[in-house]
């Protein structure tokens, strides 16, 4: 596996690709990097600087790992969401653990680790 490019190189490549009239393919070719790699950097930069809360990979912008789950589960009526009898059968704690595991799995699959 090749060594990763320095962060400054990545930032400059992203800035070049975001210039008006620039194409990702042309910038990647000019810099001698793969187009898919540059697209990944662009996507990551969009997540790091984008307006969507909770998707940043920078430590300062990242909320605590379980805060989203806690916020959503506080507003969730488990009996309504899961159907009648599920909470009574398995218990609130077991259902909360299951929901946490599913949300964590889903976020990991989406790259929101």
PDB file of N, CA, C and O in Angstrom, residues 12-92:
ATOM      1  N   UNK A  12      -4.842  21.093  -0.718  1.00  0.00           N
ATOM      2  CA  UNK A  12      -4.626  21.843  -1.965  1.00  0.00           C
ATOM      3  C   UNK A  12      -5.320  21.169  -3.147  1.00  0.00           C
ATOM      4  O   UNK A  12      -5.870  21.835  -4.019  1.00  0.00           O
ATOM      5  N   UNK A  13      -5.292  19.833  -3.168  1.00  0.00           N
ATOM      6  CA  UNK A  13      -5.972  19.106  -4.248  1.00  0.00           C
ATOM      7  C   UNK A  13      -7.472  19.360  -4.193  1.00  0.00           C
ATOM      8  O   UNK A  13      -8.123  19.587  -5.223  1.00  0.00           O
ATOM      9  N   UNK A  14      -8.039  19.340  -2.998  1.00  0.00           N
ATOM     10  CA  UNK A  14      -9.475  19.604  -2.836  1.00  0.00           C
ATOM     11  C   UNK A  14      -9.796  21.036  -3.256  1.00  0.00           C
ATOM     12  O   UNK A  14     -10.785  21.282  -3.955  1.00  0.00           O
ATOM     13  N   UNK A  15      -8.963  21.975  -2.854  1.00  0.00           N
ATOM     14  CA  UNK A  15      -9.181  23.373  -3.246  1.00  0.00           C
ATOM     15  C   UNK A  15      -9.130  23.539  -4.769  1.00  0.00           C
ATOM     16  O   UNK A  15      -9.958  24.253  -5.348  1.00  0.00           O
ATOM     17  N   UNK A  16      -8.164  22.878  -5.411  1.00  0.00           N
ATOM     18  CA  UNK A  16      -8.077  22.947  -6.874  1.00  0.00           C
ATOM     19  C   UNK A  16      -9.319  22.351  -7.542  1.00  0.00           C
ATOM     20  O   UNK A  16      -9.841  22.901  -8.505  1.00  0.00           O
ATOM     21  N   UNK A  17      -9.787  21.228  -7.025  1.00  0.00           N
ATOM     22  CA  UNK A  17     -10.953  20.564  -7.617  1.00  0.00           C
ATOM     23  C   UNK A  17     -12.227  21.368  -7.415  1.00  0.00           C
ATOM     24  O   UNK A  17     -13.178  21.228  -8.190  1.00  0.00           O
ATOM     25  N   UNK A  18     -12.254  22.207  -6.395  1.00  0.00           N
ATOM     26  CA  UNK A  18     -13.447  23.011  -6.123  1.00  0.00           C
ATOM     27  C   UNK A  18     -13.443  24.350  -6.848  1.00  0.00           C
ATOM     28  O   UNK A  18     -14.415  25.102  -6.766  1.00  0.00           O
ATOM     29  N   UNK A  19     -12.379  24.651  -7.576  1.00  0.00           N
ATOM     30  CA  UNK A  19     -12.322  25.891  -8.337  1.00  0.00           C
ATOM     31  C   UNK A  19     -13.377  25.866  -9.437  1.00  0.00           C
ATOM     32  O   UNK A  19     -13.644  24.814 -10.026  1.00  0.00           O
ATOM     33  N   UNK A  20     -14.001  27.009  -9.731  1.00  0.00           N
ATOM     34  CA  UNK A  20     -14.991  27.051 -10.812  1.00  0.00           C
ATOM     35  C   UNK A  20     -14.371  26.591 -12.135  1.00  0.00           C
ATOM     36  O   UNK A  20     -13.274  27.021 -12.497  1.00  0.00           O
ATOM     37  N   UNK A  21     -15.045  25.713 -12.812  1.00  0.00           N
ATOM     38  CA  UNK A  21     -14.597  25.220 -14.107  1.00  0.00           C
ATOM     39  C   UNK A  21     -13.613  24.065 -14.034  1.00  0.00           C
ATOM     40  O   UNK A  21     -13.229  23.516 -15.062  1.00  0.00           O
ATOM     41  N   UNK A  22     -13.182  23.681 -12.852  1.00  0.00           N
ATOM     42  CA  UNK A  22     -12.229  22.572 -12.711  1.00  0.00           C
ATOM     43  C   UNK A  22     -12.982  21.245 -12.716  1.00  0.00           C
ATOM     44  O   UNK A  22     -14.075  21.141 -12.174  1.00  0.00           O
ATOM     45  N   UNK A  23     -12.387  20.244 -13.348  1.00  0.00           N
ATOM     46  CA  UNK A  23     -12.985  18.913 -13.304  1.00  0.00           C
ATOM     47  C   UNK A  23     -12.115  18.021 -12.420  1.00  0.00           C
ATOM     48  O   UNK A  23     -10.891  18.161 -12.378  1.00  0.00           O
ATOM     49  N   UNK A  24     -12.770  17.115 -11.729  1.00  0.00           N
ATOM     50  CA  UNK A  24     -12.061  16.205 -10.837  1.00  0.00           C
ATOM     51  C   UNK A  24     -11.071  15.367 -11.636  1.00  0.00           C
ATOM     52  O   UNK A  24      -9.924  15.161 -11.222  1.00  0.00           O
ATOM     53  N   UNK A  25     -11.486  14.912 -12.796  1.00  0.00           N
ATOM     54  CA  UNK A  25     -10.614  14.063 -13.619  1.00  0.00           C
ATOM     55  C   UNK A  25      -9.352  14.815 -14.029  1.00  0.00           C
ATOM     56  O   UNK A  25      -8.241  14.275 -13.962  1.00  0.00           O
ATOM     57  N   UNK A  26      -9.498  16.061 -14.430  1.00  0.00           N
ATOM     58  CA  UNK A  26      -8.343  16.845 -14.887  1.00  0.00           C
ATOM     59  C   UNK A  26      -7.384  17.165 -13.739  1.00  0.00           C
ATOM     60  O   UNK A  26      -6.175  17.056 -13.871  1.00  0.00           O
ATOM     61  N   UNK A  27      -7.951  17.564 -12.596  1.00  0.00           N
ATOM     62  CA  UNK A  27      -7.108  17.877 -11.433  1.00  0.00           C
ATOM     63  C   UNK A  27      -6.354  16.630 -10.990  1.00  0.00           C
ATOM     64  O   UNK A  27      -5.151  16.681 -10.715  1.00  0.00           O
ATOM     65  N   UNK A  28      -7.051  15.495 -10.937  1.00  0.00           N
ATOM     66  CA  UNK A  28      -6.408  14.248 -10.521  1.00  0.00           C
ATOM     67  C   UNK A  28      -5.274  13.883 -11.479  1.00  0.00           C
ATOM     68  O   UNK A  28      -4.174  13.510 -11.047  1.00  0.00           O
ATOM     69  N   UNK A  29      -5.522  14.030 -12.780  1.00  0.00           N
ATOM     70  CA  UNK A  29      -4.490  13.704 -13.766  1.00  0.00           C
ATOM     71  C   UNK A  29      -3.293  14.647 -13.632  1.00  0.00           C
ATOM     72  O   UNK A  29      -2.142  14.208 -13.670  1.00  0.00           O
ATOM     73  N   UNK A  30      -3.562  15.927 -13.456  1.00  0.00           N
ATOM     74  CA  UNK A  30      -2.484  16.910 -13.316  1.00  0.00           C
ATOM     75  C   UNK A  30      -1.628  16.647 -12.081  1.00  0.00           C
ATOM     76  O   UNK A  30      -0.418  16.883 -12.092  1.00  0.00           O
ATOM     77  N   UNK A  31      -2.247  16.166 -11.014  1.00  0.00           N
ATOM     78  CA  UNK A  31      -1.523  15.915  -9.765  1.00  0.00           C
ATOM     79  C   UNK A  31      -0.934  14.502  -9.693  1.00  0.00           C
ATOM     80  O   UNK A  31      -0.198  14.191  -8.758  1.00  0.00           O
ATOM     81  N   UNK A  32      -1.309  13.653 -10.649  1.00  0.00           N
ATOM     82  CA  UNK A  32      -0.785  12.288 -10.657  1.00  0.00           C
ATOM     83  C   UNK A  32      -1.404  11.398  -9.600  1.00  0.00           C
ATOM     84  O   UNK A  32      -0.752  10.491  -9.074  1.00  0.00           O
ATOM     85  N   UNK A  33      -2.681  11.663  -9.271  1.00  0.00           N
ATOM     86  CA  UNK A  33      -3.393  10.829  -8.297  1.00  0.00           C
ATOM     87  C   UNK A  33      -4.620  10.243  -8.973  1.00  0.00           C
ATOM     88  O   UNK A  33      -5.001  10.669 -10.067  1.00  0.00           O
ATOM     89  N   UNK A  34      -5.236   9.281  -8.322  1.00  0.00           N
ATOM     90  CA  UNK A  34      -6.416   8.659  -8.924  1.00  0.00           C
ATOM     91  C   UNK A  34      -7.636   9.560  -8.756  1.00  0.00           C
ATOM     92  O   UNK A  34      -7.767  10.294  -7.763  1.00  0.00           O
ATOM     93  N   UNK A  35      -8.512   9.484  -9.731  1.00  0.00           N
ATOM     94  CA  UNK A  35      -9.739  10.270  -9.675  1.00  0.00           C
ATOM     95  C   UNK A  35     -10.602   9.834  -8.490  1.00  0.00           C
ATOM     96  O   UNK A  35     -11.173  10.672  -7.790  1.00  0.00           O
ATOM     97  N   UNK A  36     -10.660   8.527  -8.248  1.00  0.00           N
ATOM     98  CA  UNK A  36     -11.482   8.038  -7.134  1.00  0.00           C
ATOM     99  C   UNK A  36     -10.916   8.505  -5.790  1.00  0.00           C
ATOM    100  O   UNK A  36     -11.669   8.812  -4.868  1.00  0.00           O
ATOM    101  N   UNK A  37      -9.601   8.572  -5.687  1.00  0.00           N
ATOM    102  CA  UNK A  37      -8.990   9.075  -4.455  1.00  0.00           C
ATOM    103  C   UNK A  37      -9.338  10.527  -4.207  1.00  0.00           C
ATOM    104  O   UNK A  37      -9.667  10.919  -3.081  1.00  0.00           O
ATOM    105  N   UNK A  38      -9.268  11.336  -5.262  1.00  0.00           N
ATOM    106  CA  UNK A  38      -9.621  12.748  -5.126  1.00  0.00           C
ATOM    107  C   UNK A  38     -11.098  12.904  -4.767  1.00  0.00           C
ATOM    108  O   UNK A  38     -11.453  13.740  -3.945  1.00  0.00           O
ATOM    109  N   UNK A  39     -11.951  12.078  -5.365  1.00  0.00           N
ATOM    110  CA  UNK A  39     -13.381  12.136  -5.014  1.00  0.00           C
ATOM    111  C   UNK A  39     -13.609  11.787  -3.534  1.00  0.00           C
ATOM    112  O   UNK A  39     -14.433  12.407  -2.869  1.00  0.00           O
ATOM    113  N   UNK A  40     -12.867  10.799  -3.023  1.00  0.00           N
ATOM    114  CA  UNK A  40     -12.973  10.453  -1.602  1.00  0.00           C
ATOM    115  C   UNK A  40     -12.546  11.635  -0.733  1.00  0.00           C
ATOM    116  O   UNK A  40     -13.183  11.945   0.275  1.00  0.00           O
ATOM    117  N   UNK A  41     -11.462  12.309  -1.134  1.00  0.00           N
ATOM    118  CA  UNK A  41     -11.008  13.477  -0.371  1.00  0.00           C
ATOM    119  C   UNK A  41     -12.053  14.586  -0.406  1.00  0.00           C
ATOM    120  O   UNK A  41     -12.291  15.251   0.604  1.00  0.00           O
ATOM    121  N   UNK A  42     -12.669  14.783  -1.562  1.00  0.00           N
ATOM    122  CA  UNK A  42     -13.721  15.798  -1.676  1.00  0.00           C
ATOM    123  C   UNK A  42     -14.906  15.448  -0.784  1.00  0.00           C
ATOM    124  O   UNK A  42     -15.455  16.319  -0.094  1.00  0.00           O
ATOM    125  N   UNK A  43     -15.311  14.187  -0.811  1.00  0.00           N
ATOM    126  CA  UNK A  43     -16.430  13.759   0.034  1.00  0.00           C
ATOM    127  C   UNK A  43     -16.101  13.926   1.507  1.00  0.00           C
ATOM    128  O   UNK A  43     -16.929  14.383   2.292  1.00  0.00           O
ATOM    129  N   UNK A  44     -14.890  13.537   1.894  1.00  0.00           N
ATOM    130  CA  UNK A  44     -14.482  13.665   3.291  1.00  0.00           C
ATOM    131  C   UNK A  44     -14.437  15.126   3.711  1.00  0.00           C
ATOM    132  O   UNK A  44     -14.891  15.481   4.792  1.00  0.00           O
ATOM    133  N   UNK A  45     -13.906  15.979   2.843  1.00  0.00           N
ATOM    134  CA  UNK A  45     -13.858  17.403   3.146  1.00  0.00           C
ATOM    135  C   UNK A  45     -15.270  17.965   3.294  1.00  0.00           C
ATOM    136  O   UNK A  45     -15.525  18.787   4.175  1.00  0.00           O
ATOM    137  N   UNK A  46     -16.185  17.503   2.447  1.00  0.00           N
ATOM    138  CA  UNK A  46     -17.573  17.939   2.556  1.00  0.00           C
ATOM    139  C   UNK A  46     -18.196  17.542   3.884  1.00  0.00           C
ATOM    140  O   UNK A  46     -18.957  18.292   4.483  1.00  0.00           O
ATOM    141  N   UNK A  47     -17.847  16.346   4.361  1.00  0.00           N
ATOM    142  CA  UNK A  47     -18.359  15.911   5.659  1.00  0.00           C
ATOM    143  C   UNK A  47     -17.720  16.697   6.799  1.00  0.00           C
ATOM    144  O   UNK A  47     -18.376  17.031   7.778  1.00  0.00           O
ATOM    145  N   UNK A  48     -16.424  17.007   6.656  1.00  0.00           N
ATOM    146  CA  UNK A  48     -15.721  17.732   7.715  1.00  0.00           C
ATOM    147  C   UNK A  48     -16.159  19.187   7.820  1.00  0.00           C
ATOM    148  O   UNK A  48     -16.185  19.749   8.904  1.00  0.00           O
ATOM    149  N   UNK A  49     -16.476  19.800   6.703  1.00  0.00           N
ATOM    150  CA  UNK A  49     -16.815  21.220   6.710  1.00  0.00           C
ATOM    151  C   UNK A  49     -18.281  21.478   6.410  1.00  0.00           C
ATOM    152  O   UNK A  49     -18.710  22.617   6.450  1.00  0.00           O
ATOM    153  N   UNK A  50     -19.030  20.424   6.126  1.00  0.00           N
ATOM    154  CA  UNK A  50     -20.423  20.574   5.720  1.00  0.00           C
ATOM    155  C   UNK A  50     -21.340  20.991   6.849  1.00  0.00           C
ATOM    156  O   UNK A  50     -20.987  20.951   8.019  1.00  0.00           O
ATOM    157  N   UNK A  51     -22.550  21.402   6.478  1.00  0.00           N
ATOM    158  CA  UNK A  51     -23.506  21.894   7.462  1.00  0.00           C
ATOM    159  C   UNK A  51     -24.198  20.791   8.255  1.00  0.00           C
ATOM    160  O   UNK A  51     -24.855  21.068   9.225  1.00  0.00           O
ATOM    161  N   UNK A  52     -24.058  19.534   7.829  1.00  0.00           N
ATOM    162  CA  UNK A  52     -24.763  18.451   8.514  1.00  0.00           C
ATOM    163  C   UNK A  52     -24.087  18.137   9.844  1.00  0.00           C
ATOM    164  O   UNK A  52     -22.923  17.789   9.893  1.00  0.00           O
ATOM    165  N   UNK A  53     -24.826  18.260  10.919  1.00  0.00           N
ATOM    166  CA  UNK A  53     -24.268  18.045  12.244  1.00  0.00           C
ATOM    167  C   UNK A  53     -24.017  16.560  12.488  1.00  0.00           C
ATOM    168  O   UNK A  53     -24.815  15.716  12.095  1.00  0.00           O
ATOM    169  N   UNK A  54     -22.898  16.269  13.133  1.00  0.00           N
ATOM    170  CA  UNK A  54     -22.620  14.897  13.532  1.00  0.00           C
ATOM    171  C   UNK A  54     -21.939  14.053  12.488  1.00  0.00           C
ATOM    172  O   UNK A  54     -21.775  12.857  12.680  1.00  0.00           O
ATOM    173  N   UNK A  55     -21.525  14.645  11.354  1.00  0.00           N
ATOM    174  CA  UNK A  55     -20.883  13.836  10.329  1.00  0.00           C
ATOM    175  C   UNK A  55     -19.411  14.164  10.161  1.00  0.00           C
ATOM    176  O   UNK A  55     -18.756  13.590   9.319  1.00  0.00           O
ATOM    177  N   UNK A  56     -18.893  15.065  10.958  1.00  0.00           N
ATOM    178  CA  UNK A  56     -17.496  15.452  10.844  1.00  0.00           C
ATOM    179  C   UNK A  56     -16.576  14.360  11.357  1.00  0.00           C
ATOM    180  O   UNK A  56     -16.899  13.650  12.295  1.00  0.00           O
ATOM    181  N   UNK A  57     -15.408  14.212  10.726  1.00  0.00           N
ATOM    182  CA  UNK A  57     -14.421  13.268  11.221  1.00  0.00           C
ATOM    183  C   UNK A  57     -13.354  13.970  12.030  1.00  0.00           C
ATOM    184  O   UNK A  57     -12.478  13.324  12.569  1.00  0.00           O
ATOM    185  N   UNK A  58     -13.417  15.296  12.111  1.00  0.00           N
ATOM    186  CA  UNK A  58     -12.449  15.997  12.943  1.00  0.00           C
ATOM    187  C   UNK A  58     -12.886  15.857  14.398  1.00  0.00           C
ATOM    188  O   UNK A  58     -14.067  15.972  14.706  1.00  0.00           O
ATOM    189  N   UNK A  59     -11.949  15.573  15.301  1.00  0.00           N
ATOM    190  CA  UNK A  59     -12.318  15.341  16.694  1.00  0.00           C
ATOM    191  C   UNK A  59     -13.090  16.491  17.319  1.00  0.00           C
ATOM    192  O   UNK A  59     -13.987  16.279  18.109  1.00  0.00           O
ATOM    193  N   UNK A  60     -12.769  17.732  16.957  1.00  0.00           N
ATOM    194  CA  UNK A  60     -13.459  18.873  17.547  1.00  0.00           C
ATOM    195  C   UNK A  60     -14.918  18.940  17.115  1.00  0.00           C
ATOM    196  O   UNK A  60     -15.776  19.364  17.873  1.00  0.00           O
ATOM    197  N   UNK A  61     -15.213  18.510  15.898  1.00  0.00           N
ATOM    198  CA  UNK A  61     -16.575  18.589  15.388  1.00  0.00           C
ATOM    199  C   UNK A  61     -17.403  17.352  15.650  1.00  0.00           C
ATOM    200  O   UNK A  61     -18.576  17.312  15.329  1.00  0.00           O
ATOM    201  N   UNK A  62     -16.813  16.347  16.229  1.00  0.00           N
ATOM    202  CA  UNK A  62     -17.513  15.083  16.438  1.00  0.00           C
ATOM    203  C   UNK A  62     -18.224  15.078  17.784  1.00  0.00           C
ATOM    204  O   UNK A  62     -17.619  15.316  18.818  1.00  0.00           O
ATOM    205  N   UNK A  63     -19.533  14.807  17.793  1.00  0.00           N
ATOM    206  CA  UNK A  63     -20.244  14.706  19.067  1.00  0.00           C
ATOM    207  C   UNK A  63     -19.871  13.394  19.758  1.00  0.00           C
ATOM    208  O   UNK A  63     -19.329  12.488  19.121  1.00  0.00           O
ATOM    209  N   UNK A  64     -20.154  13.269  21.041  1.00  0.00           N
ATOM    210  CA  UNK A  64     -19.905  11.992  21.709  1.00  0.00           C
ATOM    211  C   UNK A  64     -20.615  10.864  20.976  1.00  0.00           C
ATOM    212  O   UNK A  64     -21.686  11.059  20.405  1.00  0.00           O
ATOM    213  N   UNK A  65     -20.010   9.692  20.971  1.00  0.00           N
ATOM    214  CA  UNK A  65     -20.495   8.575  20.158  1.00  0.00           C
ATOM    215  C   UNK A  65     -21.945   8.216  20.422  1.00  0.00           C
ATOM    216  O   UNK A  65     -22.678   7.874  19.509  1.00  0.00           O
ATOM    217  N   UNK A  66     -22.385   8.288  21.650  1.00  0.00           N
ATOM    218  CA  UNK A  66     -23.739   7.837  21.945  1.00  0.00           C
ATOM    219  C   UNK A  66     -24.742   8.981  22.067  1.00  0.00           C
ATOM    220  O   UNK A  66     -25.904   8.745  22.379  1.00  0.00           O
ATOM    221  N   UNK A  67     -24.349  10.224  21.802  1.00  0.00           N
ATOM    222  CA  UNK A  67     -25.263  11.343  22.001  1.00  0.00           C
ATOM    223  C   UNK A  67     -26.445  11.304  21.040  1.00  0.00           C
ATOM    224  O   UNK A  67     -27.566  11.596  21.429  1.00  0.00           O
ATOM    225  N   UNK A  68     -26.196  10.928  19.785  1.00  0.00           N
ATOM    226  CA  UNK A  68     -27.297  10.863  18.809  1.00  0.00           C
ATOM    227  C   UNK A  68     -28.278   9.770  19.198  1.00  0.00           C
ATOM    228  O   UNK A  68     -29.489   9.946  19.098  1.00  0.00           O
ATOM    229  N   UNK A  69     -27.763   8.650  19.645  1.00  0.00           N
ATOM    230  CA  UNK A  69     -28.638   7.548  20.051  1.00  0.00           C
ATOM    231  C   UNK A  69     -29.445   7.959  21.268  1.00  0.00           C
ATOM    232  O   UNK A  69     -30.645   7.712  21.348  1.00  0.00           O
ATOM    233  N   UNK A  70     -28.784   8.615  22.249  1.00  0.00           N
ATOM    234  CA  UNK A  70     -29.495   9.049  23.441  1.00  0.00           C
ATOM    235  C   UNK A  70     -30.578  10.056  23.098  1.00  0.00           C
ATOM    236  O   UNK A  70     -31.689   9.977  23.603  1.00  0.00           O
ATOM    237  N   UNK A  71     -30.264  11.012  22.233  1.00  0.00           N
ATOM    238  CA  UNK A  71     -31.230  12.040  21.866  1.00  0.00           C
ATOM    239  C   UNK A  71     -32.436  11.424  21.175  1.00  0.00           C
ATOM    240  O   UNK A  71     -33.570  11.724  21.499  1.00  0.00           O
ATOM    241  N   UNK A  72     -32.193  10.557  20.227  1.00  0.00           N
ATOM    242  CA  UNK A  72     -33.299   9.945  19.490  1.00  0.00           C
ATOM    243  C   UNK A  72     -34.094   8.981  20.367  1.00  0.00           C
ATOM    244  O   UNK A  72     -35.297   8.916  20.281  1.00  0.00           O
ATOM    245  N   UNK A  73     -33.417   8.202  21.201  1.00  0.00           N
ATOM    246  CA  UNK A  73     -34.137   7.219  21.999  1.00  0.00           C
ATOM    247  C   UNK A  73     -34.961   7.885  23.087  1.00  0.00           C
ATOM    248  O   UNK A  73     -35.957   7.327  23.535  1.00  0.00           O
ATOM    249  N   UNK A  74     -34.572   9.100  23.514  1.00  0.00           N
ATOM    250  CA  UNK A  74     -35.355   9.796  24.524  1.00  0.00           C
ATOM    251  C   UNK A  74     -36.722  10.176  23.977  1.00  0.00           C
ATOM    252  O   UNK A  74     -37.701  10.220  24.719  1.00  0.00           O
ATOM    253  N   UNK A  75     -36.799  10.471  22.696  1.00  0.00           N
ATOM    254  CA  UNK A  75     -38.060  10.867  22.076  1.00  0.00           C
ATOM    255  C   UNK A  75     -38.831   9.686  21.488  1.00  0.00           C
ATOM    256  O   UNK A  75     -39.899   9.865  20.938  1.00  0.00           O
ATOM    257  N   UNK A  76     -38.274   8.497  21.586  1.00  0.00           N
ATOM    258  CA  UNK A  76     -38.867   7.342  20.933  1.00  0.00           C
ATOM    259  C   UNK A  76     -39.781   6.580  21.875  1.00  0.00           C
ATOM    260  O   UNK A  76     -39.396   6.250  22.992  1.00  0.00           O
ATOM    261  N   UNK A  77     -40.980   6.332  21.451  1.00  0.00           N
ATOM    262  CA  UNK A  77     -41.896   5.479  22.201  1.00  0.00           C
ATOM    263  C   UNK A  77     -41.659   4.057  21.702  1.00  0.00           C
ATOM    264  O   UNK A  77     -42.079   3.690  20.604  1.00  0.00           O
ATOM    265  N   UNK A  78     -40.942   3.265  22.485  1.00  0.00           N
ATOM    266  CA  UNK A  78     -40.540   1.938  22.030  1.00  0.00           C
ATOM    267  C   UNK A  78     -41.725   1.041  21.700  1.00  0.00           C
ATOM    268  O   UNK A  78     -41.680   0.269  20.754  1.00  0.00           O
ATOM    269  N   UNK A  79     -42.773   1.137  22.462  1.00  0.00           N
ATOM    270  CA  UNK A  79     -43.946   0.301  22.209  1.00  0.00           C
ATOM    271  C   UNK A  79     -44.563   0.579  20.849  1.00  0.00           C
ATOM    272  O   UNK A  79     -44.949  -0.335  20.124  1.00  0.00           O
ATOM    273  N   UNK A  80     -44.625   1.854  20.478  1.00  0.00           N
ATOM    274  CA  UNK A  80     -45.188   2.224  19.185  1.00  0.00           C
ATOM    275  C   UNK A  80     -44.241   1.865  18.047  1.00  0.00           C
ATOM    276  O   UNK A  80     -44.668   1.355  17.009  1.00  0.00           O
ATOM    277  N   UNK A  81     -42.952   2.101  18.249  1.00  0.00           N
ATOM    278  CA  UNK A  81     -41.984   1.871  17.188  1.00  0.00           C
ATOM    279  C   UNK A  81     -41.798   0.390  16.870  1.00  0.00           C
ATOM    280  O   UNK A  81     -41.620   0.026  15.711  1.00  0.00           O
ATOM    281  N   UNK A  82     -41.812  -0.448  17.874  1.00  0.00           N
ATOM    282  CA  UNK A  82     -41.499  -1.857  17.663  1.00  0.00           C
ATOM    283  C   UNK A  82     -42.713  -2.768  17.578  1.00  0.00           C
ATOM    284  O   UNK A  82     -42.595  -3.918  17.199  1.00  0.00           O
ATOM    285  N   UNK A  83     -43.838  -2.253  17.917  1.00  0.00           N
ATOM    286  CA  UNK A  83     -45.036  -3.079  17.881  1.00  0.00           C
ATOM    287  C   UNK A  83     -45.415  -3.550  19.273  1.00  0.00           C
ATOM    288  O   UNK A  83     -44.619  -3.513  20.207  1.00  0.00           O
ATOM    289  N   UNK A  84     -46.657  -4.000  19.406  1.00  0.00           N
ATOM    290  CA  UNK A  84     -47.143  -4.394  20.724  1.00  0.00           C
ATOM    291  C   UNK A  84     -46.440  -5.648  21.254  1.00  0.00           C
ATOM    292  O   UNK A  84     -46.160  -6.581  20.511  1.00  0.00           O
ATOM    293  N   UNK A  85     -46.105  -5.620  22.520  1.00  0.00           N
ATOM    294  CA  UNK A  85     -45.568  -6.800  23.184  1.00  0.00           C
ATOM    295  C   UNK A  85     -44.062  -6.953  23.144  1.00  0.00           C
ATOM    296  O   UNK A  85     -43.506  -7.743  23.905  1.00  0.00           O
ATOM    297  N   UNK A  86     -43.354  -6.234  22.281  1.00  0.00           N
ATOM    298  CA  UNK A  86     -41.907  -6.425  22.162  1.00  0.00           C
ATOM    299  C   UNK A  86     -41.193  -5.955  23.428  1.00  0.00           C
ATOM    300  O   UNK A  86     -40.353  -6.664  23.978  1.00  0.00           O
ATOM    301  N   UNK A  87     -41.541  -4.755  23.896  1.00  0.00           N
ATOM    302  CA  UNK A  87     -40.899  -4.231  25.096  1.00  0.00           C
ATOM    303  C   UNK A  87     -41.243  -5.100  26.300  1.00  0.00           C
ATOM    304  O   UNK A  87     -40.377  -5.424  27.110  1.00  0.00           O
ATOM    305  N   UNK A  88     -42.500  -5.495  26.408  1.00  0.00           N
ATOM    306  CA  UNK A  88     -42.909  -6.336  27.542  1.00  0.00           C
ATOM    307  C   UNK A  88     -42.200  -7.684  27.498  1.00  0.00           C
ATOM    308  O   UNK A  88     -41.827  -8.229  28.529  1.00  0.00           O
ATOM    309  N   UNK A  89     -41.997  -8.209  26.329  1.00  0.00           N
ATOM    310  CA  UNK A  89     -41.396  -9.540  26.204  1.00  0.00           C
ATOM    311  C   UNK A  89     -39.900  -9.519  26.504  1.00  0.00           C
ATOM    312  O   UNK A  89     -39.389 -10.397  27.195  1.00  0.00           O
ATOM    313  N   UNK A  90     -39.181  -8.530  25.976  1.00  0.00           N
ATOM    314  CA  UNK A  90     -37.725  -8.509  26.104  1.00  0.00           C
ATOM    315  C   UNK A  90     -37.207  -7.518  27.142  1.00  0.00           C
ATOM    316  O   UNK A  90     -36.066  -7.619  27.557  1.00  0.00           O
ATOM    317  N   UNK A  91     -37.992  -6.542  27.512  1.00  0.00           N
ATOM    318  CA  UNK A  91     -37.562  -5.545  28.488  1.00  0.00           C
ATOM    319  C   UNK A  91     -36.983  -4.321  27.811  1.00  0.00           C
ATOM    320  O   UNK A  91     -36.429  -4.398  26.708  1.00  0.00           O
ATOM    321  N   UNK A  92     -37.117  -3.197  28.463  1.00  0.00           N
ATOM    322  CA  UNK A  92     -36.671  -1.928  27.907  1.00  0.00           C
ATOM    323  C   UNK A  92     -35.172  -1.910  27.652  1.00  0.00           C
ATOM    324  O   UNK A  92     -34.703  -1.432  26.621  1.00  0.00           O
TER     325      UNK A  92
END
